[in-house]
Short mmCIF file of C-alpha atoms in Angstrom, two decimals:
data_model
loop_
_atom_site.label_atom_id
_atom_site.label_comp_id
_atom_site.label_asym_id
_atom_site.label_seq_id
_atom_site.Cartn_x
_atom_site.Cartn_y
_atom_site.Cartn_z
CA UNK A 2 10.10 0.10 18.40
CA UNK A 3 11.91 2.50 15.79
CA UNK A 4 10.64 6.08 15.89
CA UNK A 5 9.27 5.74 12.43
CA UNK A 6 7.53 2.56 13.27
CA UNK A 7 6.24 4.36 16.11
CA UNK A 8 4.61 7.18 13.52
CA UNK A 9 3.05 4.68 11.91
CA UNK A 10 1.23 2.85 14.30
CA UNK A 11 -0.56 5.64 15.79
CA UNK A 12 -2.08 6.40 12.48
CA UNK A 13 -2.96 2.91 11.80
CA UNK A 14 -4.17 2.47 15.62
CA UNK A 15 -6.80 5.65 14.46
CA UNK A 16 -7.73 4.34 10.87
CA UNK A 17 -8.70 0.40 12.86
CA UNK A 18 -11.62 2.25 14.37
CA UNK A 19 -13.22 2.18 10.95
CA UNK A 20 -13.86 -1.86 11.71
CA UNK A 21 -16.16 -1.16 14.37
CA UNK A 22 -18.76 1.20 12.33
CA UNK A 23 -18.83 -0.33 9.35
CA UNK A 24 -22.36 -0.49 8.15
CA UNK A 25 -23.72 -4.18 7.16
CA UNK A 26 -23.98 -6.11 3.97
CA UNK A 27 -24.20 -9.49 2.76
CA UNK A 28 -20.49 -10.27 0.60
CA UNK A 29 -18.49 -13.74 0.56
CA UNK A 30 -16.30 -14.52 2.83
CA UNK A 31 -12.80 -13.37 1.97
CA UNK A 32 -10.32 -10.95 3.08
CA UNK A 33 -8.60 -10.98 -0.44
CA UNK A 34 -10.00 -10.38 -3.61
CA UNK A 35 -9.14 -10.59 -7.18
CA UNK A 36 -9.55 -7.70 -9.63
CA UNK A 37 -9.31 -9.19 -13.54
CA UNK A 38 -10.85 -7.88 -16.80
CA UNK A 39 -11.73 -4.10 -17.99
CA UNK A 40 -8.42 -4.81 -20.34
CA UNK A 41 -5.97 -5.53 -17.87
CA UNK A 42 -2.93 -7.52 -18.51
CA UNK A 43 -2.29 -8.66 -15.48
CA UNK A 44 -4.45 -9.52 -12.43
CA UNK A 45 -4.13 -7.46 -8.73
CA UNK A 46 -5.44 -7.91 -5.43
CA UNK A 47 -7.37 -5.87 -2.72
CA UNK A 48 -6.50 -7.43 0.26
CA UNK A 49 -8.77 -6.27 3.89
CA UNK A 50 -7.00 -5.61 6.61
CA UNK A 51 -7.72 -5.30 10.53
CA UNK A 52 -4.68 -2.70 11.14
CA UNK A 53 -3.68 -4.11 14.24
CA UNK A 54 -3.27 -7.51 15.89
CA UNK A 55 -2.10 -9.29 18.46
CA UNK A 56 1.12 -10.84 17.89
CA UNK A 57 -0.34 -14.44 18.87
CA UNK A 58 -3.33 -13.81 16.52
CA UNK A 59 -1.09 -12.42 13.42
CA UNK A 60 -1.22 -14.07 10.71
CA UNK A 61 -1.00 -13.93 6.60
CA UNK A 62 -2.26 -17.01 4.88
CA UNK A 63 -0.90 -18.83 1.94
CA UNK A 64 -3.31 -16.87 -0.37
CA UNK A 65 -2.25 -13.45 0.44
CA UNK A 66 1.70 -14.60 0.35
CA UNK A 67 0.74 -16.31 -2.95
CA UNK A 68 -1.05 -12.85 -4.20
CA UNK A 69 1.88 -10.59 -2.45
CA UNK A 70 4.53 -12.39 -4.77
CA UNK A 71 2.78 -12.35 -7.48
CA UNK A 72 2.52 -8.47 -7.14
CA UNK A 73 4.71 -5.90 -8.33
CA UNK A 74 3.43 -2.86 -6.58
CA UNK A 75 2.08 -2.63 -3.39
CA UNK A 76 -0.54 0.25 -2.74
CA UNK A 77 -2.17 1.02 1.15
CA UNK A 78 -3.83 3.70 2.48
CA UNK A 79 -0.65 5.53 3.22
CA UNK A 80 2.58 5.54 1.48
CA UNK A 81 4.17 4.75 5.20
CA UNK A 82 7.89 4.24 3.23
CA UNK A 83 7.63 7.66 2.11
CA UNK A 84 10.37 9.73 4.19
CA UNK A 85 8.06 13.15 3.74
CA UNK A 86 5.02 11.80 4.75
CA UNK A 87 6.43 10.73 7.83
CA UNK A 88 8.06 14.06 8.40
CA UNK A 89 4.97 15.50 7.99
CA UNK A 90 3.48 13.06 10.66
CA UNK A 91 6.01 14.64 13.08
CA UNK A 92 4.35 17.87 12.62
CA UNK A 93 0.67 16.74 13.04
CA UNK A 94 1.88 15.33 16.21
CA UNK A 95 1.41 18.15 18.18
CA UNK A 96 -1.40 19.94 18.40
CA UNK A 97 -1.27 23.38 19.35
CA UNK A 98 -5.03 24.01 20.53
CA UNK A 99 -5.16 21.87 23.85
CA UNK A 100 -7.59 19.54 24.34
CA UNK A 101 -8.22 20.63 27.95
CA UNK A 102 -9.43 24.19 26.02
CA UNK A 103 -12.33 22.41 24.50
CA UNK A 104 -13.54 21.07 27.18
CA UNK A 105 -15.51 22.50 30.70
CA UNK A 106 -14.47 22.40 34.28
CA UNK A 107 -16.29 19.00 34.57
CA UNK A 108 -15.20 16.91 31.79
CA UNK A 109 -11.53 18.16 32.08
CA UNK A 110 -12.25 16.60 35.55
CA UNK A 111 -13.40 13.83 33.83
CA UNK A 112 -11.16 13.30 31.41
CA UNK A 113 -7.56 13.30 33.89
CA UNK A 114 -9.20 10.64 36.17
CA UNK A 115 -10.05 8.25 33.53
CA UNK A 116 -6.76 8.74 31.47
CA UNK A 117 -5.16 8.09 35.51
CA UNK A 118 -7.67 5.61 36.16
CA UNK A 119 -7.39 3.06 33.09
CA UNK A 120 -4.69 4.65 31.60
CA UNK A 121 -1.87 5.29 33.46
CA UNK A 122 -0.93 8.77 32.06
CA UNK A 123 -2.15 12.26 32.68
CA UNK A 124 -4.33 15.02 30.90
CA UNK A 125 -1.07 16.90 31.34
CA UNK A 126 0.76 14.69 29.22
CA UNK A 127 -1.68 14.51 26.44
CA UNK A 128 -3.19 17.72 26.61
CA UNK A 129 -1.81 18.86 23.02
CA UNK A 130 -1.72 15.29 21.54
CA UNK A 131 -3.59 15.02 18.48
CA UNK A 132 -7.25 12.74 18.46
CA UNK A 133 -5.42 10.46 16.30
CA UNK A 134 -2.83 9.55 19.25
CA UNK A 135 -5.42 9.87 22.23
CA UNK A 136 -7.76 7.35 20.20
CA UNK A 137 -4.80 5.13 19.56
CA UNK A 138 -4.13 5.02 23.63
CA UNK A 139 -7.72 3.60 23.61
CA UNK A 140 -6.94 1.55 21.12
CA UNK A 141 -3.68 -0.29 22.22
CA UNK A 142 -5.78 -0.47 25.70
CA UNK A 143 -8.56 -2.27 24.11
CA UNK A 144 -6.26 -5.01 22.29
CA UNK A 145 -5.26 -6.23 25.78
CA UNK A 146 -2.27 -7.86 24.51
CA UNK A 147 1.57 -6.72 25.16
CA UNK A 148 2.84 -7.31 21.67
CA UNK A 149 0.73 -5.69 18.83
CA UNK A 150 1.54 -6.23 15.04
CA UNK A 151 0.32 -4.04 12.09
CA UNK A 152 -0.91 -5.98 8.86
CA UNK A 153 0.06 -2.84 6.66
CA UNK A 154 3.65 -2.16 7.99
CA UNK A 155 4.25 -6.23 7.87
CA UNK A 156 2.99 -5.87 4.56
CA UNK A 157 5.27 -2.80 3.67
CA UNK A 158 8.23 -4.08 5.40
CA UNK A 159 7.84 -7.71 2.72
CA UNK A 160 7.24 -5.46 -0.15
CA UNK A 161 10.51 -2.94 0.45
CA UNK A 162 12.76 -6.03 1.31
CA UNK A 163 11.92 -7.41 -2.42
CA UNK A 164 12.33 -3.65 -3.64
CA UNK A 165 8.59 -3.42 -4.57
CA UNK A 166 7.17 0.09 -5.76
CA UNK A 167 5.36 1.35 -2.96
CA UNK A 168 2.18 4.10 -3.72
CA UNK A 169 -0.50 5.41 -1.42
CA UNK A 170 -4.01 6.28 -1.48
CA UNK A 171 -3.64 9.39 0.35
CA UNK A 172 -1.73 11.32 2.00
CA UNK A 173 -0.95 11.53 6.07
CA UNK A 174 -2.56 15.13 6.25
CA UNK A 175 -5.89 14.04 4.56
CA UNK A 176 -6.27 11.58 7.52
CA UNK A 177 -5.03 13.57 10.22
CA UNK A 178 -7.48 16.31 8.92
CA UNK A 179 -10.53 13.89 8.57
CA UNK A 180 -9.82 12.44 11.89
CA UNK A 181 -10.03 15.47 13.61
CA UNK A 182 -12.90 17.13 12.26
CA UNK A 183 -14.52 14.15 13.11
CA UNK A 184 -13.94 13.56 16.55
CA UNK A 185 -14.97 16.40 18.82
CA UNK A 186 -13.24 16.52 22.13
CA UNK A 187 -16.13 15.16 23.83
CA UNK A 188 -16.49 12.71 21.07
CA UNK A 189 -12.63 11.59 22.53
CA UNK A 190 -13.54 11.59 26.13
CA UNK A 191 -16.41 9.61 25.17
CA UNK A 192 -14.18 7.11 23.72
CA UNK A 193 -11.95 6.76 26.04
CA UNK A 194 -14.44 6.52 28.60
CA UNK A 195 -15.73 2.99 26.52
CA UNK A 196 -12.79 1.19 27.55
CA UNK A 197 -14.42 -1.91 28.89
CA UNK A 198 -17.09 -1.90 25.76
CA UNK A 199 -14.23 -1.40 23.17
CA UNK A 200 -12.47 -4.08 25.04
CA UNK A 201 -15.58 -6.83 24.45
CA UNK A 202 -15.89 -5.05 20.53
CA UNK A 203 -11.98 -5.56 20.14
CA UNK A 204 -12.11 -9.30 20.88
CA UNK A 205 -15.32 -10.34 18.78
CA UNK A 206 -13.85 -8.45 15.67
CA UNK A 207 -10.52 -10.40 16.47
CA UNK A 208 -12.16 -13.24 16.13
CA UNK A 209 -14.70 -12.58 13.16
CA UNK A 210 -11.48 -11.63 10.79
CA UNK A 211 -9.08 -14.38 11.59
CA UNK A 212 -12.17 -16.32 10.71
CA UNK A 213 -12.87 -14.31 7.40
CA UNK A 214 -16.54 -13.77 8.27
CA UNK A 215 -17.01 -10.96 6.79
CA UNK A 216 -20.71 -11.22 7.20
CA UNK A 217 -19.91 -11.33 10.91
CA UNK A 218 -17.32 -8.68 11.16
CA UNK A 219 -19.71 -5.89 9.29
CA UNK A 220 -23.17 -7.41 11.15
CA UNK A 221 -20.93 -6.96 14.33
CA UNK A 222 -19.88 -3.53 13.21
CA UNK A 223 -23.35 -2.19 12.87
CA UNK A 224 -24.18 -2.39 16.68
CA UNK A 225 -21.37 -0.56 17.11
CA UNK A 226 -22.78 2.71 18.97
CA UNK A 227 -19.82 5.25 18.02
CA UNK A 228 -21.14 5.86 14.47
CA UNK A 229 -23.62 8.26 12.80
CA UNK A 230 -24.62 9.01 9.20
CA UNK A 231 -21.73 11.60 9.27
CA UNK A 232 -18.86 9.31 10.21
CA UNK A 233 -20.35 6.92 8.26
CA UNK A 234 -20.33 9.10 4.99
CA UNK A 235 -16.97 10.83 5.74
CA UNK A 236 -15.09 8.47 6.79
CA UNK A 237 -15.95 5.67 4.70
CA UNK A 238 -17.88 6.32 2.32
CA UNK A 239 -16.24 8.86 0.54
CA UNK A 240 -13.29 7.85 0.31
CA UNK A 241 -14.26 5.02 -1.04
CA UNK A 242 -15.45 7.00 -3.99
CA UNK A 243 -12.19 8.71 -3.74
CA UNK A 244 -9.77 5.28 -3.85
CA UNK A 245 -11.95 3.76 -6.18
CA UNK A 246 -11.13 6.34 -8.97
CA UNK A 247 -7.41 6.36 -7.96
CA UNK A 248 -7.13 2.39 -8.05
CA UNK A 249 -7.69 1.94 -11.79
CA UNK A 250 -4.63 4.08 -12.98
CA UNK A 251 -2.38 2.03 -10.43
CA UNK A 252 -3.49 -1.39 -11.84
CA UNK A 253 -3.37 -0.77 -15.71
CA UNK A 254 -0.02 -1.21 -16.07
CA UNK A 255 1.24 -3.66 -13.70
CA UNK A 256 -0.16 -6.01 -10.86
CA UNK A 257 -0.38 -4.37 -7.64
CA UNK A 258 -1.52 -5.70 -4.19
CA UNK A 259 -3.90 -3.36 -2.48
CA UNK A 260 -4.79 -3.58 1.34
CA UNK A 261 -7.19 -1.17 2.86
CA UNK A 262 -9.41 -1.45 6.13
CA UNK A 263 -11.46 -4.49 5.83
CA UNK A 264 -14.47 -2.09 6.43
CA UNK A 265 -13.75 -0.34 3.10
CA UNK A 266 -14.47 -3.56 0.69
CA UNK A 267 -17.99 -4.44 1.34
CA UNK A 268 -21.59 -2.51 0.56
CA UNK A 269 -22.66 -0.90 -2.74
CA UNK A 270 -20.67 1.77 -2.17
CA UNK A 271 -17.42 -0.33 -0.89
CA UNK A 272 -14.58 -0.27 -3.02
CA UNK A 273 -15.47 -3.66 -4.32
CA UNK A 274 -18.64 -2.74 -5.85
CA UNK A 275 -17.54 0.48 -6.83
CA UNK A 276 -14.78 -1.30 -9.75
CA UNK A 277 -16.81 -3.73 -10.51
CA UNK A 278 -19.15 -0.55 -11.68
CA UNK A 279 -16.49 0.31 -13.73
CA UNK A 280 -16.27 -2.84 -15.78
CA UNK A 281 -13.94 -4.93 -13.59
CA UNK A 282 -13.93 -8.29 -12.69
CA UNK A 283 -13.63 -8.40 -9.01
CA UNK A 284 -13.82 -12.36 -7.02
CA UNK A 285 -13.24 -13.45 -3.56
CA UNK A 286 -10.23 -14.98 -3.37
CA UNK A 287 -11.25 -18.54 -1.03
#
């Protein structure tokens, strides 16, 4: 894996966990959606994403290859093409308050053994890592799987081989920021600790999106026991607010090809809802 490829993973690997505290709602069934009307002159597409896969599991269906060529821009979360952003990423990398300083005598006890125990590295190694990458460990864990692909940098790697424009919904520091003030230290030992439970969450959600049951995949999410009204708000929520008034200037003039965390779409305050409140048009794709 290239070093930039390697950037981007471990911020998708941290964005995923959004799919397992997602709160429920009754939508169609669809992954990819069609946004038409409001005096647009050409159609786009938000298309819900999982993050990560396994490589046997992967795959794109007709529809979305039918709605990616179709598309002249392509807009994600993250601009991932974008040389600065990634430098930036380098940066946020390291993190110069340890974690091992946030924690007491007992749970930096805890914390080595179970990154030894199910982990195979050491609370030395990841002492200064950011929560994005110690999340991601527990992530990649959880999969169970030795070759992993990435819906979004599949997607970008299609869209920059046929010279598409390539935009972002925010930038790499507004994650890395939200994702920290999120997770406290203990929050991350916590997580970590859930191996066997994220495991179990991992495979039902697998199977819930390749299905496109969306009702499934957010009914699933809501027993998911690592979310609060906080998260909830914070992380999805608002920026679904955010995207939704961002997504309107980057489809008036051309067709563009959105895909965002699945868990973003759904709910009257999903991103779906939220431009069809505007005056859009917006139909599952079946």
């Amino acid at each position: 894996m290239t070093k930039t490829k390697y950037r981007a993973c471990v911020l998708l690997l941290s964005i995923l966990w959004t799919g397992f505290t997602a709160s429920a709602q009754q939508v169609e069934s669809s992954l990819l959606w069609k946004i038409s009307g409001n005096n647009l002159t050409e159609e786009s597409y938000v298309f819900g994403t999982m993050h990560m896969m396994c490589a046997e599991d992967f795959a794109l269906k007709e529809k979305v290859l039918k709605a990616f060529e179709g598309s002249k821009q392509m807009c994600f979360e993250l601009d991932l093409s974008n040389p600065s952003e990634l430098m930036m990423m380098d940066e946020l990398l390291y993190n110069e308050v340890p974690i091992s300083s946030r924690l007491d005598a007992i749970s930096i006890s805890k914390l080595d053994q179970i990154l030894r125990r199910d982990y195979q590295t050491t609370l030395q190694t990841v002492d200064h890592w950011p929560s994005v990458n110690i999340i991601s460990l527990m992530l990649t864990r959880a999969a169970e799987c030795p070759n992993l692909e990435y819906y979004d940098l599949v997607l970008m790697e299609m869209g920059l081989r046929e010279k598409k424009k390539m935009v972002g919904l925010e930038s790499i520091s507004e994650q890395f920021e939200l994702v920290e003030s999120l997770y406290s230290a203990e929050e991350v030992l916590s997580q970590l600790e859930s191996l066997e439970v994220n495991k179990e969450g991992f495979k039902k959600l697998v199977q819930l999106y390749l299905a496109e049951d969306i009702d499934g995949l957010l009914e699933s999410a809501k027993n998911q026991e690592f979310s609060d009204a906080v998260f909830m708000k914070r992380f999805l929520t608002d920026r679904n607010y955010q995207w939704s008034l961002k997504i309107p200037k980057l489809i008036s003039s051309q067709s563009t090809f959105i895909a965002v965390g699945a868990a973003h779409l759904p709910g009257k305050e999903g991103v779906l809802q939220l431009l069809r409140d505007q005056g859009y048009s917006v139909v599952p794709v079946l």
